[in-house]
mmCIF file of C-alpha atoms in Angstrom:
data_model
loop_
_atom_site.group_PDB
_atom_site.id
_atom_site.type_symbol
_atom_site.label_atom_id
_atom_site.label_comp_id
_atom_site.label_asym_id
_atom_site.label_seq_id
_atom_site.Cartn_x
_atom_site.Cartn_y
_atom_site.Cartn_z
ATOM 1 C CA MET A 1023 34.570 15.533 19.784
ATOM 2 C CA ASN A 1024 33.101 12.885 22.034
ATOM 3 C CA PHE A 1025 33.226 9.115 20.686
ATOM 4 C CA SER A 1026 31.375 7.808 23.527
ATOM 5 C CA GLU A 1027 27.640 7.651 23.677
ATOM 6 C CA SER A 1028 25.613 9.072 26.432
ATOM 7 C CA GLU A 1029 24.661 6.748 29.044
ATOM 8 C CA GLU A 1030 21.031 7.590 28.082
ATOM 9 C CA ARG A 1031 21.702 6.437 24.598
ATOM 10 C CA GLN A 1032 23.321 3.252 25.692
ATOM 11 C CA ALA A 1033 20.553 2.418 27.799
ATOM 12 C CA LEU A 1034 18.214 2.891 24.871
ATOM 13 C CA ARG A 1035 20.437 0.537 22.852
ATOM 14 C CA LYS A 1036 20.018 -2.001 25.512
ATOM 15 C CA ALA A 1037 16.481 -2.043 26.228
ATOM 16 C CA VAL A 1038 15.696 -1.690 22.451
ATOM 17 C CA ALA A 1039 18.044 -4.831 21.698
ATOM 18 C CA GLU A 1040 16.038 -6.735 24.421
ATOM 19 C CA LEU A 1041 12.527 -6.244 22.649
ATOM 20 C CA GLY A 1042 14.477 -6.812 19.343
ATOM 21 C CA ARG A 1043 15.491 -10.521 20.658
ATOM 22 C CA LYS A 1044 12.032 -11.020 22.105
ATOM 23 C CA TYR A 1045 10.895 -11.297 18.368
ATOM 24 C CA GLY A 1046 13.818 -12.073 16.513
ATOM 25 C CA HIS A 1047 14.438 -12.915 13.067
ATOM 26 C CA THR A 1048 12.171 -16.283 13.071
ATOM 27 C CA TYR A 1049 9.164 -13.842 13.508
ATOM 28 C CA THR A 1050 10.161 -11.638 10.947
ATOM 29 C CA VAL A 1051 10.514 -14.184 8.371
ATOM 30 C CA GLU A 1052 7.550 -16.075 9.561
ATOM 31 C CA LYS A 1053 5.478 -12.946 9.221
ATOM 32 C CA ALA A 1054 7.005 -12.530 5.655
ATOM 33 C CA ARG A 1055 6.354 -15.785 4.440
ATOM 34 C CA SER A 1056 2.925 -15.867 5.568
ATOM 35 C CA GLY A 1057 1.841 -12.738 4.021
ATOM 36 C CA GLY A 1058 1.990 -10.834 7.467
ATOM 37 C CA HIS A 1059 3.281 -8.091 9.101
ATOM 38 C CA THR A 1060 5.440 -7.364 12.238
ATOM 39 C CA THR A 1061 2.501 -5.294 13.720
ATOM 40 C CA GLU A 1062 2.996 -6.658 17.299
ATOM 41 C CA LEU A 1063 6.545 -5.874 17.112
ATOM 42 C CA TRP A 1064 5.844 -2.180 15.853
ATOM 43 C CA ASP A 1065 2.977 -1.713 18.292
ATOM 44 C CA GLU A 1066 5.090 -2.701 21.334
ATOM 45 C CA ALA A 1067 7.728 -0.596 20.450
ATOM 46 C CA GLY A 1068 5.231 2.309 20.146
ATOM 47 C CA ARG A 1069 3.601 1.753 23.481
ATOM 48 C CA LEU A 1070 7.646 1.489 24.986
ATOM 49 C CA GLY A 1071 8.333 5.065 23.521
ATOM 50 C CA TYR A 1072 10.926 3.568 21.044
ATOM 51 C CA LEU A 1073 9.389 4.919 17.937
ATOM 52 C CA GLY A 1074 8.653 8.407 19.215
ATOM 53 C CA VAL A 1075 12.155 9.294 20.710
ATOM 54 C CA ASN A 1076 12.873 12.159 18.285
ATOM 55 C CA VAL A 1077 9.228 13.588 18.801
ATOM 56 C CA PRO A 1078 9.437 16.653 20.874
ATOM 57 C CA GLU A 1079 8.400 16.213 24.444
ATOM 58 C CA GLU A 1080 5.409 18.886 24.546
ATOM 59 C CA TYR A 1081 3.797 16.026 21.985
ATOM 60 C CA GLY A 1082 4.593 13.063 23.793
ATOM 61 C CA GLY A 1083 7.957 12.147 22.498
ATOM 62 C CA GLY A 1084 11.170 11.516 23.920
ATOM 63 C CA GLY A 1085 12.632 14.714 23.313
ATOM 64 C CA GLY A 1086 15.638 13.274 21.413
ATOM 65 C CA GLY A 1087 17.192 13.431 17.987
ATOM 66 C CA ILE A 1088 17.746 11.437 15.030
ATOM 67 C CA GLY A 1089 20.677 9.818 16.606
ATOM 68 C CA ASP A 1090 18.333 8.368 18.892
ATOM 69 C CA LEU A 1091 15.832 7.243 16.572
ATOM 70 C CA ALA A 1092 18.898 5.665 14.347
ATOM 71 C CA ALA A 1093 19.892 3.523 17.323
ATOM 72 C CA VAL A 1094 16.659 2.236 18.007
ATOM 73 C CA CYS A 1095 16.446 1.146 13.845
ATOM 74 C CA GLU A 1096 20.108 -0.307 14.319
ATOM 75 C CA GLU A 1097 19.399 -2.480 17.413
ATOM 76 C CA LEU A 1098 16.295 -3.640 15.961
ATOM 77 C CA GLY A 1099 18.012 -4.816 12.785
ATOM 78 C CA ALA A 1100 21.079 -6.342 14.813
ATOM 79 C CA ALA A 1101 18.190 -8.754 16.544
ATOM 80 C CA GLY A 1102 16.978 -9.481 13.214
ATOM 81 C CA ALA A 1103 13.670 -7.472 13.733
ATOM 82 C CA GLY A 1104 14.074 -4.730 11.698
ATOM 83 C CA LEU A 1105 11.276 -2.289 11.075
ATOM 84 C CA LEU A 1106 11.462 -0.753 7.479
ATOM 85 C CA GLN A 1107 8.943 1.833 7.834
ATOM 86 C CA MET A 1108 10.712 3.115 10.797
ATOM 87 C CA VAL A 1109 13.015 4.996 7.785
ATOM 88 C CA VAL A 1110 9.799 6.722 6.573
ATOM 89 C CA SER A 1111 7.322 7.257 9.314
ATOM 90 C CA PRO A 1112 8.979 8.618 12.531
ATOM 91 C CA ALA A 1113 12.028 9.403 10.357
ATOM 92 C CA ILE A 1114 10.855 11.771 7.558
ATOM 93 C CA CYS A 1115 7.148 12.337 8.112
ATOM 94 C CA ALA A 1116 7.410 13.410 11.799
ATOM 95 C CA THR A 1117 10.585 15.317 10.936
ATOM 96 C CA ILE A 1118 9.144 17.308 8.525
ATOM 97 C CA ILE A 1119 6.109 18.084 10.009
ATOM 98 C CA ALA A 1120 7.793 18.847 13.631
ATOM 99 C CA ARG A 1121 10.018 21.634 11.891
ATOM 100 C CA TYR A 1122 7.047 22.717 9.113
ATOM 101 C CA GLY A 1123 4.135 21.753 10.097
ATOM 102 C CA THR A 1124 1.525 24.377 11.799
ATOM 103 C CA ASP A 1125 0.403 24.257 15.272
ATOM 104 C CA ASP A 1126 -2.809 22.360 14.283
ATOM 105 C CA GLN A 1127 -0.943 19.691 12.194
ATOM 106 C CA LYS A 1128 1.631 19.054 14.906
ATOM 107 C CA GLN A 1129 -1.208 18.699 17.536
ATOM 108 C CA ARG A 1130 -2.634 16.341 15.331
ATOM 109 C CA TYR A 1131 0.010 14.020 14.217
ATOM 110 C CA LEU A 1132 2.957 14.195 16.431
ATOM 111 C CA PRO A 1133 1.296 12.267 19.515
ATOM 112 C CA ARG A 1134 0.431 9.638 17.451
ATOM 113 C CA PHE A 1135 3.789 9.567 16.082
ATOM 114 C CA ALA A 1136 5.190 9.704 19.425
ATOM 115 C CA ASP A 1137 3.382 6.344 20.642
ATOM 116 C CA GLY A 1138 3.499 4.711 16.984
ATOM 117 C CA SER A 1139 -0.165 4.925 16.395
ATOM 118 C CA LEU A 1140 0.076 6.789 13.554
ATOM 119 C CA ARG A 1141 2.092 5.272 10.655
ATOM 120 C CA MET A 1142 2.379 7.452 7.627
ATOM 121 C CA ALA A 1143 4.219 6.230 4.308
ATOM 122 C CA PHE A 1144 5.999 8.738 2.073
ATOM 123 C CA ALA A 1145 5.917 8.925 -1.687
ATOM 124 C CA ILE A 1146 8.296 10.559 -3.814
ATOM 125 C CA THR A 1147 9.257 8.355 -6.763
ATOM 126 C CA GLU A 1148 7.828 8.038 -9.954
ATOM 127 C CA PRO A 1149 7.549 5.735 -12.947
ATOM 128 C CA ASP A 1150 9.370 8.217 -15.276
ATOM 129 C CA ALA A 1151 11.358 10.584 -13.048
ATOM 130 C CA GLY A 1152 13.313 8.083 -10.952
ATOM 131 C CA SER A 1153 16.106 9.709 -9.027
ATOM 132 C CA ASN A 1154 15.330 13.063 -10.839
ATOM 133 C CA SER A 1155 13.115 14.803 -8.587
ATOM 134 C CA HIS A 1156 12.822 17.852 -10.841
ATOM 135 C CA LYS A 1157 10.553 15.737 -13.259
ATOM 136 C CA ILE A 1158 7.933 14.998 -10.792
ATOM 137 C CA THR A 1159 4.254 15.216 -12.252
ATOM 138 C CA THR A 1160 2.285 14.332 -9.365
ATOM 139 C CA THR A 1161 0.138 17.829 -9.468
ATOM 140 C CA ALA A 1162 -2.097 19.381 -6.878
ATOM 141 C CA ARG A 1163 -4.703 22.174 -8.114
ATOM 142 C CA ARG A 1164 -6.156 24.530 -6.124
ATOM 143 C CA THR A 1165 -9.907 24.588 -5.623
ATOM 144 C CA ASP A 1166 -12.357 26.376 -3.634
ATOM 145 C CA ASP A 1167 -12.393 23.603 -0.913
ATOM 146 C CA GLY A 1168 -8.843 22.597 -1.015
ATOM 147 C CA TRP A 1169 -6.977 20.326 -3.638
ATOM 148 C CA LEU A 1170 -7.219 17.840 -6.148
ATOM 149 C CA LEU A 1171 -4.383 15.854 -6.467
ATOM 150 C CA THR A 1172 -3.215 13.762 -9.739
ATOM 151 C CA GLY A 1173 -0.731 11.425 -10.568
ATOM 152 C CA ARG A 1174 1.331 8.118 -9.672
ATOM 153 C CA LYS A 1175 4.401 7.184 -7.707
ATOM 154 C CA VAL A 1176 6.037 3.871 -7.571
ATOM 155 C CA TYR A 1177 8.169 1.965 -4.951
ATOM 156 C CA ILE A 1178 6.401 3.148 -2.140
ATOM 157 C CA SER A 1179 6.809 1.191 1.078
ATOM 158 C CA CYS A 1180 4.048 -0.003 3.612
ATOM 159 C CA VAL A 1181 0.988 1.877 2.066
ATOM 160 C CA ASP A 1182 -1.173 -1.232 3.332
ATOM 161 C CA GLU A 1183 -0.097 -0.423 6.915
ATOM 162 C CA SER A 1184 -0.417 3.248 6.819
ATOM 163 C CA GLU A 1185 -2.857 5.380 7.606
ATOM 164 C CA SER A 1186 -1.971 8.180 5.117
ATOM 165 C CA VAL A 1187 0.818 9.107 2.752
ATOM 166 C CA LEU A 1188 2.971 12.069 2.776
ATOM 167 C CA VAL A 1189 2.915 12.767 -1.063
ATOM 168 C CA VAL A 1190 5.550 14.920 -2.970
ATOM 169 C CA GLY A 1191 3.468 16.729 -5.557
ATOM 170 C CA ARG A 1192 3.932 19.823 -7.307
ATOM 171 C CA THR A 1193 1.597 23.176 -7.250
ATOM 172 C CA GLU A 1194 1.707 26.200 -9.849
ATOM 173 C CA ASP A 1195 3.329 29.163 -8.605
ATOM 174 C CA ALA A 1196 0.473 31.997 -8.732
ATOM 175 C CA LYS A 1197 3.081 34.628 -10.165
ATOM 176 C CA THR A 1198 5.434 32.375 -12.688
ATOM 177 C CA GLY A 1199 2.798 29.646 -13.420
ATOM 178 C CA LYS A 1200 5.603 27.362 -13.174
ATOM 179 C CA LEU A 1201 4.979 23.985 -11.006
ATOM 180 C CA LYS A 1202 7.073 23.981 -7.467
ATOM 181 C CA PRO A 1203 7.082 20.973 -4.797
ATOM 182 C CA ALA A 1204 4.616 20.938 -2.174
ATOM 183 C CA LEU A 1205 3.730 18.269 0.335
ATOM 184 C CA PHE A 1206 0.539 16.896 1.222
ATOM 185 C CA VAL A 1207 -0.866 14.530 3.428
ATOM 186 C CA VAL A 1208 -3.369 12.156 1.738
ATOM 187 C CA PRO A 1209 -5.299 9.331 3.932
ATOM 188 C CA THR A 1210 -5.206 6.025 2.397
ATOM 189 C CA ASP A 1211 -8.737 5.627 2.344
ATOM 190 C CA ALA A 1212 -9.437 8.745 0.215
ATOM 191 C CA ALA A 1213 -11.669 8.609 -2.763
ATOM 192 C CA GLY A 1214 -9.571 8.668 -5.999
ATOM 193 C CA PHE A 1215 -6.613 7.199 -4.211
ATOM 194 C CA THR A 1216 -5.715 3.460 -5.039
ATOM 195 C CA PHE A 1217 -2.632 1.306 -4.905
ATOM 196 C CA GLN A 1218 -1.310 -1.710 -6.453
ATOM 197 C CA HIS A 1219 1.050 -4.071 -4.684
ATOM 198 C CA ILE A 1220 4.379 -4.532 -6.430
ATOM 199 C CA PRO A 1221 5.661 -8.205 -6.476
ATOM 200 C CA MET A 1222 8.965 -8.245 -5.249
ATOM 201 C CA ASP A 1223 11.767 -11.422 -4.847
ATOM 202 C CA ILE A 1224 12.664 -10.339 -1.392
ATOM 203 C CA ILE A 1225 11.370 -11.850 2.019
ATOM 204 C CA SER A 1226 10.235 -9.071 3.571
ATOM 205 C CA PRO A 1227 6.846 -8.182 5.619
ATOM 206 C CA ASP A 1228 7.271 -4.747 4.253
ATOM 207 C CA ARG A 1229 5.677 -4.236 0.686
ATOM 208 C CA GLN A 1230 6.331 -2.163 -2.150
ATOM 209 C CA PHE A 1231 3.057 -0.408 -4.046
ATOM 210 C CA THR A 1232 2.340 1.526 -6.926
ATOM 211 C CA LEU A 1233 0.221 4.400 -5.953
ATOM 212 C CA PHE A 1234 -2.579 6.350 -8.138
ATOM 213 C CA PHE A 1235 -4.185 9.426 -7.676
ATOM 214 C CA ASP A 1236 -7.136 10.272 -9.611
ATOM 215 C CA ASP A 1237 -8.436 13.844 -8.682
ATOM 216 C CA VAL A 1238 -8.221 13.130 -4.955
ATOM 217 C CA ALA A 1239 -9.858 15.568 -3.066
ATOM 218 C CA LEU A 1240 -7.704 17.132 -0.229
ATOM 219 C CA PRO A 1241 -8.607 20.105 2.196
ATOM 220 C CA HIS A 1242 -6.737 23.123 2.367
ATOM 221 C CA ASP A 1243 -4.846 21.780 5.575
ATOM 222 C CA ALA A 1244 -3.724 18.419 3.713
ATOM 223 C CA LEU A 1245 -0.722 20.724 2.618
ATOM 224 C CA ILE A 1246 2.121 20.593 5.223
ATOM 225 C CA GLY A 1247 3.556 23.846 6.180
ATOM 226 C CA SER A 1248 4.472 26.518 3.398
ATOM 227 C CA GLU A 1249 4.190 26.317 -0.310
ATOM 228 C CA ASP A 1250 7.339 28.602 -0.351
ATOM 229 C CA ALA A 1251 9.467 26.193 2.097
ATOM 230 C CA ALA A 1252 8.655 22.745 0.163
ATOM 231 C CA LEU A 1253 12.262 22.142 -1.086
ATOM 232 C CA MET A 1254 13.791 22.899 2.679
ATOM 233 C CA GLN A 1255 11.022 20.718 3.935
ATOM 234 C CA LEU A 1256 11.786 17.773 1.632
ATOM 235 C CA PHE A 1257 15.646 17.933 2.457
ATOM 236 C CA ALA A 1258 14.704 18.076 6.101
ATOM 237 C CA GLY A 1259 13.029 14.661 5.533
ATOM 238 C CA LEU A 1260 15.458 13.371 3.236
ATOM 239 C CA ASN A 1261 18.769 13.467 5.438
ATOM 240 C CA PRO A 1262 17.164 11.497 8.233
ATOM 241 C CA GLU A 1263 15.900 9.098 5.610
ATOM 242 C CA ARG A 1264 19.476 8.406 4.509
ATOM 243 C CA ILE A 1265 20.779 8.148 8.240
ATOM 244 C CA MET A 1266 18.046 5.938 8.986
ATOM 245 C CA ALA A 1267 18.670 3.652 6.047
ATOM 246 C CA ALA A 1268 22.429 3.605 6.913
ATOM 247 C CA SER A 1269 21.338 2.442 10.350
ATOM 248 C CA PHE A 1270 18.802 -0.230 8.933
ATOM 249 C CA ALA A 1271 21.728 -1.940 6.754
ATOM 250 C CA VAL A 1272 24.350 -1.409 9.744
ATOM 251 C CA GLY A 1273 21.976 -3.497 12.054
ATOM 252 C CA MET A 1274 21.258 -5.992 9.351
ATOM 253 C CA GLY A 1275 25.279 -6.706 8.779
ATOM 254 C CA ARG A 1276 25.757 -6.839 12.494
ATOM 255 C CA PHE A 1277 23.001 -9.608 12.566
ATOM 256 C CA ALA A 1278 24.700 -11.545 9.631
ATOM 257 C CA LEU A 1279 28.268 -10.688 11.432
ATOM 258 C CA GLU A 1280 26.946 -12.201 14.724
ATOM 259 C CA LYS A 1281 25.575 -15.658 12.895
ATOM 260 C CA ALA A 1282 28.653 -15.953 11.323
ATOM 261 C CA VAL A 1283 30.944 -15.724 14.138
ATOM 262 C CA ASP A 1284 29.010 -18.060 16.453
ATOM 263 C CA TYR A 1285 28.752 -20.777 13.377
ATOM 264 C CA ALA A 1286 32.376 -20.077 12.572
ATOM 265 C CA LYS A 1287 33.197 -20.796 16.335
ATOM 266 C CA THR A 1288 31.407 -23.937 16.777
ATOM 267 C CA ARG A 1289 31.792 -25.666 13.557
ATOM 268 C CA GLN A 1290 34.596 -28.150 13.128
ATOM 269 C CA VAL A 1291 35.575 -29.687 9.960
ATOM 270 C CA TRP A 1292 39.112 -31.118 10.800
ATOM 271 C CA LYS A 1293 40.437 -30.731 14.119
ATOM 272 C CA GLN A 1294 39.825 -27.102 15.124
ATOM 273 C CA PRO A 1295 36.658 -24.776 14.420
ATOM 274 C CA ILE A 1296 36.607 -23.002 10.885
ATOM 275 C CA GLY A 1297 37.181 -19.675 12.295
ATOM 276 C CA ALA A 1298 40.769 -20.642 12.955
ATOM 277 C CA HIS A 1299 41.476 -20.408 9.143
ATOM 278 C CA GLN A 1300 41.871 -16.850 7.843
ATOM 279 C CA ALA A 1301 40.052 -17.734 4.416
ATOM 280 C CA VAL A 1302 37.252 -17.568 6.853
ATOM 281 C CA ALA A 1303 38.246 -15.294 9.741
ATOM 282 C CA HIS A 1304 39.455 -12.373 7.496
ATOM 283 C CA PRO A 1305 36.220 -11.696 5.451
ATOM 284 C CA LEU A 1306 34.440 -11.605 8.707
ATOM 285 C CA ALA A 1307 37.275 -9.168 10.528
ATOM 286 C CA GLN A 1308 36.974 -7.192 7.153
ATOM 287 C CA ALA A 1309 33.157 -6.917 7.863
ATOM 288 C CA LYS A 1310 33.441 -5.947 11.171
ATOM 289 C CA ILE A 1311 35.890 -3.115 10.529
ATOM 290 C CA GLU A 1312 33.716 -1.923 7.513
ATOM 291 C CA LEU A 1313 30.408 -2.169 9.761
ATOM 292 C CA GLU A 1314 32.075 0.262 12.244
ATOM 293 C CA LEU A 1315 33.312 2.747 9.811
ATOM 294 C CA ALA A 1316 29.928 3.278 8.421
ATOM 295 C CA LYS A 1317 28.066 3.142 11.960
ATOM 296 C CA LEU A 1318 30.778 5.987 12.757
ATOM 297 C CA MET A 1319 29.778 7.794 9.663
ATOM 298 C CA THR A 1320 26.089 7.249 10.548
ATOM 299 C CA GLN A 1321 26.655 8.723 13.952
ATOM 300 C CA LYS A 1322 28.385 11.556 12.761
ATOM 301 C CA ALA A 1323 25.548 12.505 10.119
ATOM 302 C CA ALA A 1324 22.881 12.144 13.158
ATOM 303 C CA ALA A 1325 24.955 14.417 15.170
ATOM 304 C CA LEU A 1326 25.264 17.037 12.523
ATOM 305 C CA TYR A 1327 21.898 17.106 11.608
ATOM 306 C CA ASP A 1328 20.572 16.975 15.350
ATOM 307 C CA ALA A 1329 22.983 20.274 15.607
ATOM 308 C CA GLY A 1330 21.254 22.028 12.575
ATOM 309 C CA GLU A 1331 24.068 21.770 10.225
ATOM 310 C CA ASP A 1332 21.999 20.777 7.585
ATOM 311 C CA MET A 1333 24.311 21.135 4.906
ATOM 312 C CA ALA A 1334 27.212 19.156 6.408
ATOM 313 C CA ALA A 1335 24.459 16.561 7.290
ATOM 314 C CA GLY A 1336 23.628 16.137 4.211
ATOM 315 C CA GLU A 1337 27.091 15.314 2.973
ATOM 316 C CA ALA A 1338 27.439 12.982 5.750
ATOM 317 C CA ALA A 1339 24.428 11.104 5.579
ATOM 318 C CA ASN A 1340 24.972 10.415 1.715
ATOM 319 C CA MET A 1341 28.335 8.957 2.610
ATOM 320 C CA ALA A 1342 26.966 7.092 5.577
ATOM 321 C CA LYS A 1343 24.173 5.415 3.494
ATOM 322 C CA TYR A 1344 26.644 4.451 0.876
ATOM 323 C CA ALA A 1345 28.874 3.049 3.419
ATOM 324 C CA ALA A 1346 26.650 1.129 4.871
ATOM 325 C CA GLY A 1347 24.989 -0.087 1.833
ATOM 326 C CA GLU A 1348 28.368 -1.557 0.908
ATOM 327 C CA ALA A 1349 28.952 -2.894 4.062
ATOM 328 C CA VAL A 1350 25.842 -4.947 4.831
ATOM 329 C CA VAL A 1351 26.313 -6.573 1.301
ATOM 330 C CA ARG A 1352 29.726 -7.643 2.028
ATOM 331 C CA ALA A 1353 28.885 -8.768 5.724
ATOM 332 C CA VAL A 1354 26.006 -10.872 4.556
ATOM 333 C CA ASP A 1355 28.145 -12.392 1.551
ATOM 334 C CA ALA A 1356 30.728 -13.106 4.056
ATOM 335 C CA ALA A 1357 28.449 -14.793 6.597
ATOM 336 C CA VAL A 1358 26.616 -16.908 3.895
ATOM 337 C CA GLN A 1359 30.076 -17.861 2.717
ATOM 338 C CA THR A 1360 31.135 -19.042 6.386
ATOM 339 C CA HIS A 1361 27.878 -21.468 6.476
ATOM 340 C CA GLY A 1362 28.600 -23.053 3.226
ATOM 341 C CA GLY A 1363 25.485 -24.691 1.936
ATOM 342 C CA ASN A 1364 23.969 -23.974 5.249
ATOM 343 C CA GLY A 1365 24.146 -20.037 4.280
ATOM 344 C CA LEU A 1366 21.075 -20.406 1.955
ATOM 345 C CA ALA A 1367 19.351 -23.109 4.317
ATOM 346 C CA SER A 1368 15.993 -21.491 6.007
ATOM 347 C CA GLU A 1369 17.308 -23.179 9.087
ATOM 348 C CA TYR A 1370 19.969 -20.470 9.393
ATOM 349 C CA GLY A 1371 18.500 -17.221 8.707
ATOM 350 C CA LEU A 1372 20.755 -15.952 6.333
ATOM 351 C CA GLY A 1373 19.228 -16.396 2.997
ATOM 352 C CA ALA A 1374 16.548 -13.984 3.070
ATOM 353 C CA LEU A 1375 18.967 -11.326 3.538
ATOM 354 C CA VAL A 1376 20.881 -11.672 0.322
ATOM 355 C CA ALA A 1377 18.222 -9.867 -1.541
ATOM 356 C CA ALA A 1378 17.585 -7.265 1.566
ATOM 357 C CA SER A 1379 21.043 -6.179 1.806
ATOM 358 C CA ARG A 1380 21.831 -5.916 -2.086
ATOM 359 C CA LEU A 1381 18.666 -3.353 -1.929
ATOM 360 C CA THR A 1382 20.298 -0.926 0.453
ATOM 361 C CA ARG A 1383 22.688 -0.158 -2.509
ATOM 362 C CA ILE A 1384 19.859 1.084 -4.554
ATOM 363 C CA ALA A 1385 17.182 2.551 -1.977
ATOM 364 C CA PRO A 1386 16.478 4.973 -0.759
ATOM 365 C CA VAL A 1387 18.979 6.534 -2.974
ATOM 366 C CA SER A 1388 21.550 4.855 -5.296
ATOM 367 C CA ARG A 1389 25.054 4.520 -4.775
ATOM 368 C CA GLU A 1390 25.722 6.036 -8.120
ATOM 369 C CA MET A 1391 23.789 8.925 -7.310
ATOM 370 C CA VAL A 1392 25.450 9.412 -3.791
ATOM 371 C CA LEU A 1393 28.766 9.471 -5.955
ATOM 372 C CA ASN A 1394 27.351 11.743 -8.021
ATOM 373 C CA PHE A 1395 26.549 13.924 -4.842
ATOM 374 C CA VAL A 1396 30.085 13.888 -3.444
ATOM 375 C CA ALA A 1397 31.656 14.689 -7.106
ATOM 376 C CA GLN A 1398 29.904 17.445 -7.353
ATOM 377 C CA PHE A 1399 29.264 19.064 -3.773
ATOM 378 C CA SER A 1400 32.281 17.525 -2.008
ATOM 379 C CA LEU A 1401 34.956 17.815 -4.583
ATOM 380 C CA GLY A 1402 33.774 20.378 -6.598
ATOM 381 C CA LEU A 1403 33.761 18.630 -9.999
ATOM 382 C CA PRO A 1404 31.355 19.478 -12.696
ATOM 383 C CA LYS A 1405 27.628 17.970 -12.668
ATOM 384 C CA SER A 1406 27.531 14.957 -14.666
ATOM 385 C CA TYR A 1407 23.862 14.700 -14.992
#
């Protein structure tokens, strides 16, 4: 076992951190409050190759693994300039296509994932299904020309910034007549496809949407990979999603903790900085420990995934996502408390993180569903749902 990252990974972290500081939290919040997007940051990160570090070299990417992409995501978050769509577009969509796409699909999509010029959203959650993917009702029917897709999705991120959406639907098995999962690429300008913004009490440039598919006509090759491999394809994308979500949360927690530590070192109320008092210092030290533990589990999950150990990676990725969600909530809370009233003042850049950090305990998979997974698969307890 090696607990030291490679020189290449460390150099990547340093370079990405510099880019993140160039934009910073002020840039992100200003974009959010004005209704804008962090397009400039995304485009520059793409040009520099940071968004495609996990894409195979033969398609213009860096040839690295999900661990490299997670490092990019974490460092941008630690600079206060996190890119939520990294959790989806290069992590889920590019990974699934790289593993299961046809040669033509790989040639068509992967080079553009590599340079960031292609943004693809990911749509699985439905209003009446929630975390139960077995209840998905979005259905694709075969036609002579391809497929007709009908259904609805909810809480889908960044659709307004995306060229297309990778949609988890269902098709009818020709032998049994039963519905089985299948993945389709749907252009956001396709006829019959509409989406509606969901207002959220979160200050973020990344927005959530409800999607409507009303007999959306798709060509045959909109189907990604094989119908028979749909479940494997889906899990191939969901494990990276959890790893990236954990990295996003750890980066956010690091940003909040750094702000709190700087404040605790310089803010004086009596004769010494407030950081000298254990009531201030201990919660920050606890936040540091918990963030490091979450980061370590995230790195383990990434290493297992990149080694092709999908089952072990699934367990570790769920644990990492759980740990990171808990750690960032406590880190942000401790940072706000350290600042006192200033913790909720716009000037100090922490108030916007309160709701954002809380969301990490819910999405992309809730802490309760992670606990269900660990109870059933790690501990061997009876299924509870």
